[in-house]
Tab-separated table of C-alpha atoms in Angstrom:
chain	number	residue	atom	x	y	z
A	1	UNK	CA	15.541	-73.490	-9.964
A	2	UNK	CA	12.347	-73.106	-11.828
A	3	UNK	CA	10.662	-69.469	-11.695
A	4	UNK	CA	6.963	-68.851	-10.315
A	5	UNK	CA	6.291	-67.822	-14.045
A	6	UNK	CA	7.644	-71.220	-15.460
A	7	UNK	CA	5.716	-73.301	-12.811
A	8	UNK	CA	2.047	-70.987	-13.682
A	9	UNK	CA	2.813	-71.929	-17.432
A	10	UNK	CA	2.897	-75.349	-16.749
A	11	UNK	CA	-0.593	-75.240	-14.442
A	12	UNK	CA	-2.332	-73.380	-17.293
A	13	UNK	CA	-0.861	-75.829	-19.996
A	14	UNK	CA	-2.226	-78.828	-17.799
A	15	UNK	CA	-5.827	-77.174	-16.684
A	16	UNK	CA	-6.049	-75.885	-20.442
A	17	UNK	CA	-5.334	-79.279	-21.889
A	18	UNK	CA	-7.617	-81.318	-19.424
A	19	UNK	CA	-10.798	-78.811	-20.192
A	20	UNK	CA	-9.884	-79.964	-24.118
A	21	UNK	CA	-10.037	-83.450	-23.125
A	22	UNK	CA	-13.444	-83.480	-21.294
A	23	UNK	CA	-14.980	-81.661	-24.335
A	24	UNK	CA	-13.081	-83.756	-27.175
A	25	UNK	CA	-12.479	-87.218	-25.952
A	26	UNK	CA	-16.548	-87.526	-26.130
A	27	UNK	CA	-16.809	-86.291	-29.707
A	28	UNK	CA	-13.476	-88.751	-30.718
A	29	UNK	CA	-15.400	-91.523	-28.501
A	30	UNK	CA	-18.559	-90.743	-30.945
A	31	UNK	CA	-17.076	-90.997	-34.015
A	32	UNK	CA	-15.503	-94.423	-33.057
A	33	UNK	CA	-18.749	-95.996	-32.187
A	34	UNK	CA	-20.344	-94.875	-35.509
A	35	UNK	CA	-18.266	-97.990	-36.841
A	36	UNK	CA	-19.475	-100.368	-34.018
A	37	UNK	CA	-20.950	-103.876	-35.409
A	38	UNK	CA	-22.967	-103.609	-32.520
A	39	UNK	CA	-26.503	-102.331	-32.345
A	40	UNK	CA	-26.001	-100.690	-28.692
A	41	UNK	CA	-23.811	-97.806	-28.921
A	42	UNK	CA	-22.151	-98.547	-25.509
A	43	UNK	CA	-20.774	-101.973	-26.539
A	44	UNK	CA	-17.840	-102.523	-28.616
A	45	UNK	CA	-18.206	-105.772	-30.878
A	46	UNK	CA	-16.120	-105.114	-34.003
A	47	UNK	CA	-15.820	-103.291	-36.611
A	48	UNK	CA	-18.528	-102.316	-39.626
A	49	UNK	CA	-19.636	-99.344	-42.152
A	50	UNK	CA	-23.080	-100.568	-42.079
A	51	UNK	CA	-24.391	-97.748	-40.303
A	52	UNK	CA	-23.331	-95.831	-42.915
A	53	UNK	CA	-25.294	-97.226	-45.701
A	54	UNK	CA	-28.145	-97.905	-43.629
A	55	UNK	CA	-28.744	-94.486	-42.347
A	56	UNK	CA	-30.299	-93.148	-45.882
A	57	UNK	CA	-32.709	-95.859	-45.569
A	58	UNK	CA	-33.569	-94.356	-41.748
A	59	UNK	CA	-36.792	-92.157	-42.805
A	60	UNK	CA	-37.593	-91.164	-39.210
A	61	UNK	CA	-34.150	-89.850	-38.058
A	62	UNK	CA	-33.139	-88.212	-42.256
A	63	UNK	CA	-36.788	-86.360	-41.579
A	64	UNK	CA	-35.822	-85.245	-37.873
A	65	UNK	CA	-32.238	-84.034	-39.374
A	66	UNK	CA	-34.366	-82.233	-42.060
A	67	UNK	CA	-36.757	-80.265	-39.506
A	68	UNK	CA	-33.564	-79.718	-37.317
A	69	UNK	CA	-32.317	-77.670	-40.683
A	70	UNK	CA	-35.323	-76.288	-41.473
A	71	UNK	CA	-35.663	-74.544	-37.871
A	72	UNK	CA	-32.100	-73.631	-37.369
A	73	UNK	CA	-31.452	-71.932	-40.619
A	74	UNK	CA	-34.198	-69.769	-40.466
A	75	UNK	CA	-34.042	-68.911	-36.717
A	76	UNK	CA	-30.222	-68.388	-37.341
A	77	UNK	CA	-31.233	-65.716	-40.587
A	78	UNK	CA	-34.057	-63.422	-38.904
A	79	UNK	CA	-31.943	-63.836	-35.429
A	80	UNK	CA	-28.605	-62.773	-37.129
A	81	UNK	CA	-30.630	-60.275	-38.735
A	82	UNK	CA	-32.237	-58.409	-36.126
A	83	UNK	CA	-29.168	-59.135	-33.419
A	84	UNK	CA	-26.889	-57.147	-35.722
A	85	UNK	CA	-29.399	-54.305	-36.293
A	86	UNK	CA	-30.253	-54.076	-32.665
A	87	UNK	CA	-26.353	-53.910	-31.822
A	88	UNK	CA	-25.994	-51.115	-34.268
A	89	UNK	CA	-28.664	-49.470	-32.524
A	90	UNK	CA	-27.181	-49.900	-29.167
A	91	UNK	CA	-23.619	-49.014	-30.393
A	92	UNK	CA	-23.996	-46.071	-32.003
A	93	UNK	CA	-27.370	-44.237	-30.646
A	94	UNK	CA	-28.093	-42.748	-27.102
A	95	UNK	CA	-32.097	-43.153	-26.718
A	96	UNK	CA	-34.752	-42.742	-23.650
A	97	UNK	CA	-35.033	-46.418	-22.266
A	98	UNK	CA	-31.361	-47.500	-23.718
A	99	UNK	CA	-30.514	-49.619	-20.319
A	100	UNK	CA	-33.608	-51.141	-20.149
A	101	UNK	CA	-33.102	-52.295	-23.988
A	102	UNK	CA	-30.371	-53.808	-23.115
A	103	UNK	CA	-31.631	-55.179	-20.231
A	104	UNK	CA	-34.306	-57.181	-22.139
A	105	UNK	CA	-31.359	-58.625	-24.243
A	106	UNK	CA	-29.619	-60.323	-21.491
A	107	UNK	CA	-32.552	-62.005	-20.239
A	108	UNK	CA	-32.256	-64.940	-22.347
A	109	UNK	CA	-29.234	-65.239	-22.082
A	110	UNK	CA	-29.723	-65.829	-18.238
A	111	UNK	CA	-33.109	-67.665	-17.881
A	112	UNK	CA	-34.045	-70.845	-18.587
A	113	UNK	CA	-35.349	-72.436	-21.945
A	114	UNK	CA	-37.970	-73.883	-20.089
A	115	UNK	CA	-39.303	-70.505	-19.293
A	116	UNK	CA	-39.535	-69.264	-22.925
A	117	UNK	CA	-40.869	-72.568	-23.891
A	118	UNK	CA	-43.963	-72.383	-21.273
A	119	UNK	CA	-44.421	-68.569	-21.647
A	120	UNK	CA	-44.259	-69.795	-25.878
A	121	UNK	CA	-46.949	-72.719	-25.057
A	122	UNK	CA	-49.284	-70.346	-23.604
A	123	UNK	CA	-48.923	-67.508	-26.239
A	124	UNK	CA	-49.947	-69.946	-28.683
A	125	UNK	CA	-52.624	-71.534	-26.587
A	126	UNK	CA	-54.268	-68.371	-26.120
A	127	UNK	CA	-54.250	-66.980	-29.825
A	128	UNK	CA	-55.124	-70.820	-30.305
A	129	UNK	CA	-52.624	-71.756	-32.772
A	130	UNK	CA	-52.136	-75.194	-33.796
A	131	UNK	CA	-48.395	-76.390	-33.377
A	132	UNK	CA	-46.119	-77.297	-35.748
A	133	UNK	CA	-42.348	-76.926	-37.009
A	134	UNK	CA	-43.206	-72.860	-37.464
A	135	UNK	CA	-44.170	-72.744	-34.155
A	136	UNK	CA	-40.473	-73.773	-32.569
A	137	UNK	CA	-39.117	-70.803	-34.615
A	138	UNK	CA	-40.195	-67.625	-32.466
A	139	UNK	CA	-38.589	-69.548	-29.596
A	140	UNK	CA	-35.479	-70.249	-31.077
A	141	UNK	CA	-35.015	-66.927	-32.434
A	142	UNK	CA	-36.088	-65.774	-28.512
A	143	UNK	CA	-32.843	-67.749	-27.282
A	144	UNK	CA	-30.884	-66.926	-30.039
A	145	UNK	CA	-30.451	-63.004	-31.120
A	146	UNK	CA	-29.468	-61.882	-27.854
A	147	UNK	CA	-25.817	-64.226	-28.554
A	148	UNK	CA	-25.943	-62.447	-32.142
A	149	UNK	CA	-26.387	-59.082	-30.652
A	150	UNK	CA	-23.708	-59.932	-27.855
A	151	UNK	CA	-21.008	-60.959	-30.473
A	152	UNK	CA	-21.332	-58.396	-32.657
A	153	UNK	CA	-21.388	-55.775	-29.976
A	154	UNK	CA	-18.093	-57.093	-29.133
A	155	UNK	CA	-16.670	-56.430	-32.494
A	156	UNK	CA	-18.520	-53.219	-32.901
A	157	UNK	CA	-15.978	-52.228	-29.367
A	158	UNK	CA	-13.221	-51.899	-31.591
A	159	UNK	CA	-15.057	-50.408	-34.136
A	160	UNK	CA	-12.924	-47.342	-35.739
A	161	UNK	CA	-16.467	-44.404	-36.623
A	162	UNK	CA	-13.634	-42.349	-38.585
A	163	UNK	CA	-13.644	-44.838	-41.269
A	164	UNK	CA	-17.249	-43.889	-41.811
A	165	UNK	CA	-16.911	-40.455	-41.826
A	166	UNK	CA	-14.262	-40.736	-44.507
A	167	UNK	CA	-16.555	-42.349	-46.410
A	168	UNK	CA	-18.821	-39.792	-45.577
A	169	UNK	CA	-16.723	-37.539	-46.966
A	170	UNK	CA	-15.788	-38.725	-50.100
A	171	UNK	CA	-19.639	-38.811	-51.270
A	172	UNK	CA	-20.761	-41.880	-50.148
A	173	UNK	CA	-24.098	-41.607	-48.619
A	174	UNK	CA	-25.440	-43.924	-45.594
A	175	UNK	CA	-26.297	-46.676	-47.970
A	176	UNK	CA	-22.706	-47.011	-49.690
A	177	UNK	CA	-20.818	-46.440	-46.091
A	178	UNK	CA	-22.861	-49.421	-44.567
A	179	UNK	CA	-22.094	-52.259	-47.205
A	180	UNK	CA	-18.866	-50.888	-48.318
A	181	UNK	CA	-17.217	-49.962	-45.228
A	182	UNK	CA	-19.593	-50.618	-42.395
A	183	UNK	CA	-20.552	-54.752	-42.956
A	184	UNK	CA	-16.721	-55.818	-44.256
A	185	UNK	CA	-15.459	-54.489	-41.242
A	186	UNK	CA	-17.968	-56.047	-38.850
A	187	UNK	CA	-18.355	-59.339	-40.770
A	188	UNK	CA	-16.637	-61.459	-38.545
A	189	UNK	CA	-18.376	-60.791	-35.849
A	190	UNK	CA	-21.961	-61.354	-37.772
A	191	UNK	CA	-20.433	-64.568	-39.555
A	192	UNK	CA	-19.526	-65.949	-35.573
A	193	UNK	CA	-22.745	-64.679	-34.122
A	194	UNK	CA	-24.796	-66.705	-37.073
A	195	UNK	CA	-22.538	-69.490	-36.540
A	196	UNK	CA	-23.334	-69.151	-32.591
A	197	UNK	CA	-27.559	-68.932	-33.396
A	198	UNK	CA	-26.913	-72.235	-35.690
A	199	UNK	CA	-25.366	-73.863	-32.923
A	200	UNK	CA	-27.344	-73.647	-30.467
A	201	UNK	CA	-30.751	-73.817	-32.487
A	202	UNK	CA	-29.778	-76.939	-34.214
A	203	UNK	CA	-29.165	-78.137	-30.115
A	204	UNK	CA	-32.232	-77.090	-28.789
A	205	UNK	CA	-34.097	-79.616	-27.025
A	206	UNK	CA	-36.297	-77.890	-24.300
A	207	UNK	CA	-38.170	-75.517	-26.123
A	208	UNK	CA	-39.065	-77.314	-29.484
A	209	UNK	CA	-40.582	-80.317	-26.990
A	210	UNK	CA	-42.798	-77.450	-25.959
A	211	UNK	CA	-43.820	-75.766	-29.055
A	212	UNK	CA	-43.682	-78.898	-32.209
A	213	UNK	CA	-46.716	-80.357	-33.333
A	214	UNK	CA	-47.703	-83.387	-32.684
A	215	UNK	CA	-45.412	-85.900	-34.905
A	216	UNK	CA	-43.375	-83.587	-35.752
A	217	UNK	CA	-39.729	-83.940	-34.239
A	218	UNK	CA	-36.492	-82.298	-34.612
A	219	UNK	CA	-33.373	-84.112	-33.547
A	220	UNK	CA	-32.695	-83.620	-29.825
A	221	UNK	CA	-35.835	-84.622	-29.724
A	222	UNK	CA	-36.162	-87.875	-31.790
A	223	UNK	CA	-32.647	-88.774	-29.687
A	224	UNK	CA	-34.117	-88.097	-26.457
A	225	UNK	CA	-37.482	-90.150	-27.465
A	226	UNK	CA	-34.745	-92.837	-28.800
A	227	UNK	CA	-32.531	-93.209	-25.238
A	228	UNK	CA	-34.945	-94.943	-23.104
A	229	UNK	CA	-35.082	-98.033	-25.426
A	230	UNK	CA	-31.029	-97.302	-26.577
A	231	UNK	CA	-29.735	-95.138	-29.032
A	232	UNK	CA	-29.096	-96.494	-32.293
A	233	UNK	CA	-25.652	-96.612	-33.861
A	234	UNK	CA	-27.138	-94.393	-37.009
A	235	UNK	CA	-27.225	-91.201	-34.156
A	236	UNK	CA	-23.706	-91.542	-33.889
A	237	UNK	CA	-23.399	-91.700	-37.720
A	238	UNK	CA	-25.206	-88.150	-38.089
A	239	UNK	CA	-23.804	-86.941	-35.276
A	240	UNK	CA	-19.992	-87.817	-37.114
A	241	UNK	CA	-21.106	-86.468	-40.476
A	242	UNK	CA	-22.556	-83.087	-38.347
A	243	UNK	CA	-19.180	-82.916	-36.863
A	244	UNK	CA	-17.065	-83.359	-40.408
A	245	UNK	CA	-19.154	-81.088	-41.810
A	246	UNK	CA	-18.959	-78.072	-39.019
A	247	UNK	CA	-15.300	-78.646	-38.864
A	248	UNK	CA	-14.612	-78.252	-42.523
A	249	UNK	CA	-16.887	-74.773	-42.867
A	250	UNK	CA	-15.073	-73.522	-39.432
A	251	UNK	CA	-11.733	-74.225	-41.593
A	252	UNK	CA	-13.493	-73.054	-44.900
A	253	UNK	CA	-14.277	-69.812	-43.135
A	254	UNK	CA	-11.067	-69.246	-41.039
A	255	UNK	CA	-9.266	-69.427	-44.085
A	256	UNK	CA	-10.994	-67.103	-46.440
A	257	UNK	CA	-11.327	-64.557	-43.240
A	258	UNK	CA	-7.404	-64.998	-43.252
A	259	UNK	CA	-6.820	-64.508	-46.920
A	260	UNK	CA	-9.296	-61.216	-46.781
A	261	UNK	CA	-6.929	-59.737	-43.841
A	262	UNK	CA	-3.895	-60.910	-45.445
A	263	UNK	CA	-5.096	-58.902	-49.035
A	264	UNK	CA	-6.073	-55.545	-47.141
């Protein structure tokens, strides 16, 4: 007769491996369509690489993908930056005001994009900026440093402080103990919180609507400008290459992370 614990196994196999099919059969479902012959991306008519030759000559979306960058790799520098500074700061100091520090991180985690992106808007109205790609930054980096600071928090947890004071006591001042012992140890968790911030920035829809310029687009945006009259087979193109690429640096990255452990 089959045990309680054999039956919960099974459950959590099934749940587990539905929850990967809602997320992945849409991803394998884009990829497919980037080889459609047709020019609706809902409609299967055959098979073609066309889009794949034709999406250099796409100015408008290659530009989009190219502010997208832009944006996300600097939000995802100053915001893995500062997150792992102000989660060194949390970790290892006890200051007046500590809670309510932390406090301010969680908010936006827990509010809305559309708030930072109004509350943005009318910052910049005031000072009477003009809007363009810079102007998205601030809010990305908003939205983004509190999932740095959260990540590496979590690896600072396990986070042994007699290392340092070895180091501390073998001459190494607080320079040397940072980037020799400090940083290796808490890499991974600063390589998956930048990897987090790239994410999301490179997804963010809500708040660069807000705070672009006027013809500039990054692209969420261009796609969401693009759906009302259909969404051309290129997006699914970009969206496959995006995919390729993310997948190989995960892999690139997992492994060398594995080799590093494996050699200390």
């Amino acid at each position: 007769m089959e045990s309680l614990r054999d039956r919960t196994k099974k459950i959590l196999f099934s749940f587990s491996l539905l929850v990967f099919l809602f997320f992945y059969i849409p991803i394998l479902f884009v990829i497919i369509f980037s080889f459609n012959d047709s020019k609706l991306g809902t409609v299967w008519t055959g098979f073609t690489l066309e889009w794949y030759t034709s999406i250099f000559e796409n100015s408008q979306l290659i530009g989009a993908t190219i502010n997208s960058l832009y944006i996300a790799i600097i939000a995802t520098l100053i915001s893995t930056v500062l997150g792992t500074l102000a989660a060194l700061a949390l970790h290892r100091y006890t200051f007046i005001g500590k809670k309510a520090v932390e406090f301010l991180f969680y908010i936006p985690v827990v509010i809305p994009d559309i708030v930072v992106a109004v509350a943005l808007l009318a910052i910049y109205g005031i000072l009477n900026m003009s809007l363009g790609l810079n102007t998205a930054i601030p809010g990305h980096v908003a939205i983004t440093i509190s999932y740095v600071m959260l990540v590496v928090l979590a690896r600072l947890s396990s986070f042994d402080n007699a290392l340092e004071e070895a180091a501390s006591d073998l001459g190494a001042n607080g320079w040397q103990t940072f980037w020799k012992v400090t940083f290796p140890l808490i890499f991974p968790g600063v390589l998956a919180g930048g990897l987090l911030a790239f994410t999301i920035s490179l997804d963010e829809f809500v708040i660069s609507f807000f705070t672009l310029g006027p013809g500039d687009n990054t692209l969420p945006v261009l796609v969401y400008s693009m759906v009302r009259l259909g969404v051309s087979p290129e997006v699914n193109v970009l969206s496959t290459f995006i995919i390729v690429i993310m997948v190989i640096a995960v892999l690139i990255i997992g492994l060398r992370m594995r080799k590093g452990g494996e050699a200390k």
